[in-house]
Every structure is written in C-alpha cells, then in structure tokens.
Amino acid sequence: MTGKIVARGVGKTFRDARRGVGVTALQSMTLAVRDREFVSILGPSGCGKSTFLYIVAGFVPATEGEVLVDGRRVTGPGRDRGIVFQEYALFPWQTVLQNVTYGLRAGSAAEREARAREFVRMVGLEGFESHYPRELSGGMKQRVALARTLAYDPDVLLMDEPFGALDTQTRSLMQEELVRIWEANQKTILFVTHSVEEAVLLSDRIVVMTARPGTVKKVVGVPFGRPRVLEALLTDVRAMELRGEVWHLVKEEVLKAGRDGAGARGPRP
Amino acid sequence: MARALAVLGRNASLLLVLAAWEGLPRLGLVSPEILPPFSVALANVGLLLREGELPRHVLFSLSRQAAGLALGVVVGVTLGVLMAWSRGVCAFFEPILTLTNPIPKAALIPLFMLWFGIGAVAKIMLIFIGTIIPIVISAYHGVGDVNPNYLWSARAMGDGTWRILWRVVLPAASPQILAGIRLGLIVSLIVLVGSEMLAGREGLGWFIAFTMETGQYDLTYASMLTIAVIGFAYDRLYLWLMRGLLAWKESP
C-alpha cells in the first residue's frame, strides 16, 4: 500500500482511569491517501474520526498499527502536516499578521512578513492585518487560521471540522474558498466533518466510519471533476443521489451508536 | 460640566470621607490635636516633601518594595509555570504553599527580624514571601488554563518546549499572571509599612511609628496620606500598564 498518507491497522485504546478499563476508540483503521487528494472522514460523533486525525498529526500516539507520511513513520507533530481546528486556535494576543507570520522560519523578518501579507491577501483579509482575533467574525478567524497553516507550506492539511462552528452562509463561502485555495495550492487534505453535504461537495473520496470502535466502513468515490462549482453541485441529480447513499451509510452507524449508548468522546485538544 | 459631575459621582464615597475629615475638627466635634483637618495634613505633606525628610523615607521604602516584588515576580512566575507543567513539582511545593498562604504576613515580621536582622534583607524577604503566593497561584492557574489548541498549534508548526513557553504559554497566561502581580503589589505595600513600623530606622512605616511615639500626630496623618496616595498612584499606573499589555483582550 502506498500513498502520501498511509494508515496501517491504526487503533487507539484510552485508559478510563475512573472505571479502570480500556476504551477502544479506534480499531484497525487502514487507509491510503494519495498525494494531492482531498479525502473526507465522516462518521457519527464519538467514532474516533478526530482521534484518527490527531494520530496522523502526531499529537496522540496510536496504541496499534502505524501511520506513514511520505513513507516515514509518524512519531510526533511535524511541519509537513498543518492542522486547522474547529475554533479557538488563533493566538488572541497576536494580530492577524503576527498570527500568520508565527509559523514562518525561513528568510529575513521582512521576507517573512511579506509572505504572511501575501497569504492574508489570499484568504481575502487585506486591510485586517493589524486586527486582533476578537475583532473578527468566526469565518474571518477561520480564514486567518487557514492562512497561518498554508503560509509555512505543509504538504498535508489536516482539518478537524474547520467550518463546524460557522453559520450556513459563511460555511458555504468558506467551502468555496477552501476548494479554490486547494485547487491552486495542491495540498493533500484530510478533512474531518459530520456534514454529508460538505463531504460530497469538497472531496475526491469519502471515508465513512463505523460507530465506536471506529474503523473504515466504506470508502465512497466522488466522481465530480475539478474545478468544481459548488453551487451547481447543490442541485445536481448525481450529487443528490450520492448524498443519499452516503447519508444512508452514516445513518446506520448513528443508529448503532445510539443503541450502544456510545457518545463518550476521545481526547479533545 | 456633565463630565465633571460624573467624576464627582464616581468618587462620592472618597469625597464624603475627606469632607468629614475636614469638617469634624473644624466644627470642634473632634479635637484637632487628635485629628487635624485634611487641608492641614495636606499642607504638612507639602512641608515634609520640601524639607527633604519624607522623600528620603519614601525612596527607602519604595526601593525595598521594588526589590521584594521583583524577586516575588521572578520566582513566583517561574514556580507557578513549573507547577502547572510538572505534577511532581506541583506535589512538592503544594503543601508548603497551602500552609503558608493563610498565615498573616505581619505575624512573620518578628521571626524575620530574628533571622535576617532589622535591615533591608528582612524587609525584602518579607515582601518576597507576601507577594510570591498570589503570584504563584495566578501563574499556576493561568498556565493550567491555556487552551490546549494553542499548544498543539504551536507544536504542529514545529515549536520546541522553550519557544512554546515563551511565545505561547506566557502570553496566553498573562492576564492571570498580571492580575496576580497586582495583588502582590498591594500586599507588598502593606507588609512593607508593617515591617518598617516594627523595626528599622528609616522608611515610611518607621516615620509613622516615630511621629506617633513623639506625639507629632499632624505628621503621622501627613505620612499616612502619602502612603495612601502612593498606593493609589501605583495601582493606577499598574492598571494602565496592564491595559496596554492586554489590549488584545475583550475586557482586561
């Protein structure tokens, strides 16, 4: 099995200290993501999809199996993998420009600043360079978070429900923005979401996960070409059928999760 | 005019006390021997300042206070951060801090005189002990409350422990740390004046005790007024500094 990101039999068991037992959040997760592919991970809450993302990011060690990025085993975080969280990850004591400059290492201070300005402009926030995060809306904050991660140019973008906290309109705009940026920058994206529609609109492939302990239930290919016009896809018959198919897969697991009383969550950052 | 009224309204309690201070002795309700009117006390402050006696004592007191507070800030923040980062360090220091915290610092003054003499060392150590506890506690909680997303983001961008500590943890915890230092600032003035009143030959506290013993009550009031003004000015200055440092926050 080859690919930009390869997960082989990845499992994670947390120790529940209070009950003195192990809780398996993730089991035998096997997956290969090609270079420059956009893969979404979809599943009921508590299925371990975020845990899997954190294992790929190197924040959380797997208790079983291994993750390879570019053929190298993941043992910790690295600058080849950038992360965008759902919220609250911008440094509130830094301005937009300082936040975007934070991850830059190469070049003089002036060169780093110029690069940061370029990325602030790319996410459409020119003029907001000296604003603090508290002065921005949720959507703008996520644009800055995206710019901060893209600016230091990681090959892989790991996104943990990045638009989950946004209202519907802002969310649609951000999805279009992400697709535009991704098509221009050609990153490999692993995108965790609980929205079937979002997964269908954005991805090349959708990984549907089972209820806890989470593992791959089915991988669904998304046949729409690029560049995509998201608005057109909203009313496209094939897209609607695909949404129905994926929703059905997820629903089975949501029902199963409800029956087993699962809902306990893995580690939040 | 409206603004002037608003300022008046905000300081109504203060103005009332000052009016009573001025009025009671003037109306003969209290002996001016025991309570000279506010305006007289104020005039005495001016006199003492001009004659050079008070500035010397103020300088003595403030230099010791600054030394003790600086020591408290450096050691307190370091200890608080270490305690938040290491369970072992926390377990080691927690009992001694919990035990020392409720002891009124004034009760330690005689002990410290015994150990360190009546000079500057004892006073600086007392201020250090008095200020370090609120600072340790605030730094400990401030660091413990840092959003883990910040730490993970910094690690994802390749930061090592020291860079994260310096560029993420301390700024993120700064609102709590600065609030703890503000508490320490007040404590330092209280402990300082108390220790000077009990021992020594200079400083504002000593000056108060001295004028009391020699029956120069008008000067006692003048020096107490000086302490109140210094404390107030100090706190306002610090608050102003804090607002500047925390401009990124909603409501510092």
XYZ file of C-alpha atoms in Angstrom:
521
model
C 0.000 0.000 0.000
C 1.433 3.343 -0.990
C 0.311 6.946 -0.798
C 1.075 10.321 0.715
C -0.576 9.221 3.961
C -0.807 5.547 4.790
C -2.542 4.264 7.907
C -1.992 0.577 8.649
C -4.197 -1.081 11.242
C -4.290 2.019 13.418
C -6.021 1.591 16.765
C -6.355 3.658 19.880
C -7.377 2.454 23.306
C -7.752 5.015 26.064
C -7.483 4.046 29.686
C -10.615 5.033 31.553
C -8.973 5.726 34.906
C -12.260 6.009 36.782
C -13.544 2.601 35.740
C -10.114 1.046 35.376
C -10.873 -0.305 31.920
C -9.621 0.407 28.414
C -11.941 2.152 25.973
C -11.228 1.425 22.344
C -11.964 4.495 20.267
C -10.388 3.343 17.045
C -9.708 -0.106 15.632
C -7.769 -1.454 12.636
C -8.102 1.752 10.660
C -6.467 1.176 7.306
C -6.427 3.898 4.693
C -4.209 5.307 1.945
C -4.491 8.907 0.801
C -2.868 9.803 -2.494
C -0.699 12.848 -2.995
C -2.875 15.948 -3.572
C -6.050 14.085 -2.821
C -8.935 15.566 -0.839
C -10.316 12.898 1.495
C -13.126 13.495 3.958
C -13.728 11.399 7.045
C -17.344 11.108 8.019
C -18.938 9.269 10.901
C -21.202 9.523 13.939
C -19.902 11.533 16.865
C -17.628 9.546 19.110
C -16.480 7.291 16.270
C -12.876 8.377 16.683
C -12.568 10.420 13.492
C -10.906 13.322 15.297
C -8.710 10.902 17.232
C -7.552 9.445 13.928
C -6.730 12.937 12.660
C -4.724 13.698 15.835
C -2.808 10.447 15.397
C -1.888 11.471 11.837
C -0.925 14.913 13.190
C 1.304 13.245 15.772
C -0.430 14.769 18.801
C -1.731 11.440 20.055
C 0.216 8.172 19.759
C -1.559 5.155 18.283
C -1.731 2.105 20.511
C -1.895 -0.203 17.496
C -0.604 -0.053 13.949
C 1.216 2.878 12.363
C 0.794 5.948 10.205
C 3.268 6.771 7.453
C 3.545 10.157 5.768
C 5.790 10.104 2.700
C 6.843 6.633 3.810
C 8.127 7.906 7.173
C 6.526 6.715 10.364
C 4.735 9.448 12.342
C 6.168 9.776 15.857
C 5.167 13.371 16.634
C 3.987 16.617 15.072
C 5.892 17.909 12.073
C 5.920 20.880 9.738
C 4.972 18.626 6.825
C 1.482 18.373 8.368
C -0.511 21.514 9.132
C -3.616 21.476 11.278
C -6.760 23.609 11.310
C -9.039 23.165 14.315
C -12.744 23.891 14.590
C -12.167 27.019 16.648
C -10.034 28.851 19.184
C -6.657 28.054 17.734
C -5.569 31.543 16.678
C -3.345 33.250 19.226
C -5.604 36.005 20.581
C -2.653 38.126 21.768
C -1.329 38.417 18.234
C -2.679 40.403 15.329
C -3.786 38.737 12.106
C -0.389 39.411 10.554
C 1.546 38.175 13.601
C -0.526 35.003 13.664
C 0.160 34.270 10.017
C 3.870 35.072 10.458
C 4.155 32.798 13.506
C 4.936 29.563 11.695
C 7.393 31.086 9.215
C 11.064 30.289 9.748
C 12.946 30.894 6.512
C 14.225 34.259 5.340
C 14.646 37.649 6.954
C 11.955 39.267 9.086
C 10.958 41.431 6.116
C 10.672 38.410 3.830
C 8.581 36.538 6.375
C 6.272 39.495 6.761
C 5.890 39.850 3.009
C 4.978 36.181 2.736
C 2.461 36.487 5.579
C 0.872 39.510 3.876
C 0.570 37.506 0.680
C -1.373 34.776 2.488
C -3.566 37.252 4.346
C -4.437 38.682 0.946
C -5.058 35.198 -0.461
C -7.759 34.484 2.123
C -9.329 37.862 1.380
C -8.406 39.686 4.583
C -6.312 42.511 3.193
C -6.832 45.537 5.412
C -7.283 43.409 8.562
C -3.559 42.760 9.142
C -3.389 44.659 12.422
C -6.727 43.453 13.822
C -6.811 41.131 16.800
C -8.793 37.864 16.517
C -11.503 39.151 18.887
C -12.305 41.846 16.325
C -13.025 39.239 13.628
C -16.096 37.147 12.860
C -15.959 33.359 13.078
C -15.494 32.988 9.328
C -12.695 35.541 9.261
C -10.936 33.771 12.127
C -11.003 30.517 10.194
C -9.599 32.297 7.147
C -6.702 33.507 9.285
C -6.208 30.011 10.722
C -6.118 28.644 7.181
C -3.649 31.346 6.096
C -1.423 30.664 9.118
C -1.231 26.980 8.243
C -0.858 27.444 4.479
C 1.843 30.116 4.888
C 4.507 27.693 6.111
C 3.608 25.372 3.278
C 2.964 21.942 4.789
C 2.310 19.205 2.218
C -0.599 17.824 4.178
C -3.516 19.782 5.603
C -5.377 18.137 8.474
C -8.711 19.801 9.124
C -10.857 18.975 12.131
C -14.420 20.117 11.369
C -12.982 23.513 10.412
C -16.325 25.019 9.440
C -18.411 23.271 12.089
C -18.907 26.396 14.197
C -19.889 28.683 11.328
C -23.363 29.692 10.185
C -24.666 28.202 6.933
C -23.884 31.120 4.630
C -20.376 31.649 5.983
C -19.829 27.935 5.796
C -20.748 27.837 2.076
C -18.412 30.733 1.352
C -15.578 29.083 3.256
C -16.109 25.805 1.412
C -15.793 27.593 -1.917
C -12.736 29.410 -0.640
C -11.109 26.184 0.516
C -11.751 24.441 -2.796
C -10.329 27.446 -4.673
C -7.220 27.545 -2.456
C -6.760 23.790 -2.571
C -7.049 23.709 -6.360
C -4.377 26.437 -6.546
C -2.013 25.069 -3.870
C -2.393 21.325 -4.439
C -2.172 20.072 -0.882
C -3.152 16.665 0.368
C -6.167 17.227 2.606
C -7.632 15.015 5.293
C -10.887 16.641 6.294
C -12.965 15.529 9.287
C -16.604 16.536 9.136
C -20.006 15.403 10.282
C -21.747 17.024 7.311
C -22.596 14.637 4.460
C -23.222 17.555 2.125
C -19.856 19.129 2.887
C -18.067 15.829 2.278
C -19.794 15.341 -1.093
C -19.137 18.904 -2.212
C -15.442 19.006 -1.333
C -13.869 15.565 -1.515
C -12.364 13.208 -4.031
C -13.197 10.329 -1.731
C -15.271 9.973 1.413
C -14.296 7.595 4.199
C -17.391 6.593 6.151
C -16.517 5.311 9.603
C -18.386 2.882 11.814
C -19.668 3.683 15.285
C -17.178 3.194 18.105
C -14.803 1.484 17.988
C -14.369 3.357 14.742
C -12.941 1.797 11.650
C -13.452 2.189 7.895
C -16.977 1.156 6.969
C -16.831 2.111 3.344
C -14.839 4.386 1.051
C -17.034 6.221 -1.441
C -15.581 7.850 -4.531
C -16.884 11.260 -5.578
C -16.990 11.336 -9.375
C -17.234 15.094 -9.947
C -14.363 16.764 -11.763
C -12.351 19.819 -10.951
C -12.578 22.720 -10.776
C -15.894 22.323 -9.038
C -18.696 24.814 -8.923
C -20.233 24.079 -5.557
C -23.443 25.965 -6.258
C -24.131 23.809 -9.315
C -23.454 20.655 -7.320
C -26.111 21.575 -4.791
C -28.842 20.900 -7.353
C -27.041 18.256 -9.434
C -29.030 14.993 -9.542
C -25.949 12.750 -9.259
C -24.759 14.756 -6.278
C -28.141 14.374 -4.621
C -28.070 10.620 -5.178
C -24.577 10.396 -3.768
C -25.636 12.423 -0.725
C -28.483 9.990 -0.197
C -26.181 6.988 -0.461
C -23.599 8.398 1.934
C -26.244 9.634 4.342
C -27.720 6.130 4.450
C -24.306 4.668 5.368
C -23.786 7.230 8.109
C -27.303 6.841 9.441
C -26.836 3.115 10.026
C -23.864 3.917 12.221
C -25.559 6.792 14.025
C -28.405 4.428 14.943
C -25.930 1.779 16.066
C -24.046 4.348 18.165
C -27.312 5.420 19.779
C -28.211 1.817 20.597
C -24.845 1.072 22.209
C -25.029 4.223 24.234
C -21.779 5.428 22.739
C -21.158 9.117 22.794
C -18.161 9.376 25.027
C -15.556 11.403 23.262
C -11.929 10.844 22.580
C -9.355 13.438 23.523
C -10.156 16.991 22.611
C -7.152 19.203 22.153
C -19.955 70.140 33.254
C -21.666 66.786 32.865
C -18.270 65.122 32.842
C -17.238 66.936 35.999
C -20.420 65.737 37.681
C -19.740 62.181 36.584
C -16.221 62.287 38.054
C -17.705 63.708 41.247
C -20.275 60.921 41.344
C -17.718 58.171 40.865
C -15.656 59.445 43.793
C -18.571 60.300 46.081
C -17.504 57.975 48.927
C -13.987 59.380 48.906
C -15.233 62.975 48.884
C -17.568 62.255 51.786
C -14.721 60.895 53.941
C -12.492 63.848 53.057
C -15.317 66.274 53.860
C -15.791 64.616 57.263
C -12.041 64.685 57.856
C -12.012 68.402 57.105
C -15.318 69.247 58.822
C -15.191 67.342 62.115
C -12.107 69.077 63.575
C -13.099 72.444 62.089
C -16.522 72.272 63.715
C -14.915 71.339 67.020
C -16.575 67.912 67.091
C -13.151 66.257 67.298
C -10.002 67.714 68.812
C -7.646 68.959 66.058
C -4.857 67.542 68.226
C -6.111 64.039 67.514
C -7.421 64.700 64.016
C -6.001 67.736 62.242
C -8.178 68.780 59.269
C -7.449 67.259 55.886
C -6.157 70.543 54.483
C -3.625 70.785 57.319
C -2.452 67.218 56.736
C -2.114 68.009 53.041
C -0.128 71.174 53.806
C 2.129 69.081 56.055
C 2.790 66.646 53.220
C 3.961 69.618 51.159
C 6.112 70.830 54.014
C 7.683 67.411 54.612
C 8.333 66.972 50.910
C 10.043 70.361 50.681
C 12.155 69.837 53.774
C 13.512 66.643 52.308
C 12.675 64.290 55.132
C 9.758 62.491 53.534
C 11.309 61.897 50.071
C 14.190 60.071 51.722
C 11.823 57.720 53.552
C 9.637 57.233 50.512
C 12.695 56.326 48.471
C 13.890 53.872 51.112
C 10.517 52.201 51.286
C 9.899 52.032 47.556
C 13.322 50.636 46.725
C 12.812 47.773 49.171
C 9.298 47.230 47.968
C 10.506 47.107 44.360
C 13.285 44.645 45.220
C 10.943 42.335 47.138
C 8.246 42.500 44.497
C 10.714 41.880 41.658
C 12.018 38.822 43.480
C 8.450 37.651 44.089
C 7.530 38.098 40.414
C 10.555 36.261 39.031
C 10.465 33.345 41.476
C 6.649 33.262 41.654
C 6.048 33.133 37.904
C 8.792 30.548 37.434
C 7.440 28.360 40.216
C 3.829 28.732 39.045
C 4.749 27.716 35.492
C 6.811 24.748 36.677
C 3.999 23.618 38.973
C 1.494 23.769 36.133
C 3.809 21.830 33.843
C 5.029 19.149 36.183
C 2.907 17.096 38.503
C 5.993 16.304 40.564
C 6.963 19.938 41.124
C 3.345 20.730 41.994
C 3.112 17.895 44.505
C 6.390 19.005 46.091
C 5.516 22.685 46.598
C 1.760 22.488 47.060
C 1.728 21.622 50.833
C 4.169 24.356 51.829
C 2.267 26.970 49.799
C -1.124 25.896 51.150
C 0.277 26.011 54.662
C 1.980 29.404 54.296
C -0.843 31.116 52.464
C -3.247 31.750 55.384
C -0.524 32.954 57.799
C -0.921 36.727 58.244
C 2.382 38.054 56.972
C 2.554 40.530 59.854
C 2.900 37.551 62.208
C 6.131 36.639 60.433
C 7.739 40.046 60.995
C 9.339 39.242 64.400
C 10.622 35.914 63.079
C 12.211 37.509 60.056
C 13.809 40.190 62.252
C 15.306 37.363 64.271
C 16.651 35.597 61.200
C 17.681 38.475 58.963
C 18.156 41.417 61.347
C 16.327 44.722 61.192
C 17.845 45.924 57.931
C 16.759 45.758 54.314
C 17.190 41.969 53.938
C 14.437 41.093 56.409
C 12.043 43.526 54.749
C 12.785 42.353 51.232
C 12.352 38.729 52.329
C 9.034 39.550 53.983
C 7.738 41.264 50.866
C 9.008 38.356 48.815
C 7.096 35.838 50.954
C 3.978 38.027 50.953
C 3.921 38.598 47.189
C 5.043 35.217 45.925
C 1.912 33.335 46.958
C -0.714 35.255 44.945
C 1.715 35.297 42.009
C 2.415 31.541 42.139
C -1.291 30.763 42.383
C -2.232 33.035 39.485
C 0.613 31.791 37.276
C -0.263 28.183 38.116
C -3.911 28.624 37.172
C -3.098 30.861 34.211
C -0.786 28.268 32.684
C -3.156 25.417 33.543
C -5.981 27.220 31.737
C -4.070 27.774 28.491
C -6.181 26.412 25.653
C -4.529 23.133 24.550
C -5.338 24.077 20.950
C -2.695 26.803 21.211
C -0.089 24.301 22.350
C -0.986 21.793 19.658
C -0.966 24.511 17.005
C 2.494 25.648 18.095
C 3.784 22.081 18.150
C 2.353 21.474 14.686
C 4.340 24.494 13.496
C 7.483 22.860 14.834
C 7.960 24.743 18.109
C 10.033 23.219 20.888
C 9.276 23.439 24.606
C 11.095 26.726 25.284
C 9.687 28.550 22.322
C 6.181 27.377 23.253
C 6.733 28.502 26.835
C 7.999 31.924 25.815
C 5.789 32.667 22.835
C 2.564 30.826 23.688
C 2.205 29.862 27.342
C 3.342 33.122 28.942
C 1.328 35.427 26.649
C -1.736 33.191 26.958
C -1.456 33.168 30.757
C -0.507 36.849 31.020
C -3.975 38.137 32.018
C -3.999 35.932 35.115
C -0.315 36.455 35.871
C -0.677 40.243 35.659
C -3.741 40.124 37.936
C -1.730 38.080 40.460
C 1.099 40.619 40.357
C -1.422 43.365 41.042
C -2.497 41.551 44.211
C 1.168 41.128 45.110
C 1.704 44.842 44.622
C -0.889 45.742 47.246
C 0.382 43.055 49.645
C 3.927 44.355 49.240
C 2.955 47.850 50.410
C 1.043 46.504 53.408
C 3.817 44.156 54.510
C 6.480 46.780 53.944
C 4.906 49.506 56.062
C 4.056 46.984 58.769
C 7.627 45.705 58.984
C 9.076 49.213 58.992
C 6.793 50.235 61.836
C 8.149 47.405 63.982
C 11.833 47.798 63.282
C 14.392 49.858 61.463
C 15.443 53.453 61.346
C 14.017 54.630 58.067
C 11.131 54.216 55.680
C 7.541 55.412 55.656
C 6.412 52.885 58.257
C 9.155 53.885 60.611
C 8.253 57.546 60.090
C 4.644 56.884 61.044
C 5.674 54.981 64.193
C 8.197 57.654 65.090
C 5.763 60.581 64.757
C 3.164 58.631 66.768
C 5.589 57.945 69.602
C 6.745 61.553 69.715
C 3.187 62.883 69.584
C 3.552 64.655 66.236
C 0.142 63.487 65.081
C -0.119 66.065 62.307
C 2.947 64.472 60.696
C 1.517 60.990 61.250
C -1.508 61.954 59.212
C 0.661 63.524 56.570
C 2.714 60.359 56.141
C -0.375 58.138 56.083
C -1.814 60.347 53.399
C 1.426 59.934 51.473
C 1.175 56.146 51.682
C -2.426 56.201 50.509
C -1.517 58.397 47.536
C 1.497 56.261 46.656
C -0.560 53.068 46.830
C -3.319 54.558 44.730
C -0.940 56.005 42.136
C 0.999 52.754 41.994
C -2.137 50.711 41.393
C -3.448 53.099 38.724
C -0.092 53.110 36.978
C -0.027 49.328 37.027
C -3.595 49.129 35.763
C -2.720 51.458 32.905
C 0.296 49.312 32.029
C -1.834 46.176 32.234
C -4.446 47.626 29.896
C -1.710 48.381 27.393
C -0.274 44.861 27.612
C -3.708 43.255 27.373
C -5.110 45.425 24.601
C -5.795 42.212 22.670
C -8.335 41.064 25.261
C -12.011 41.998 25.320
C -12.016 43.492 28.808
C -8.700 43.475 30.637
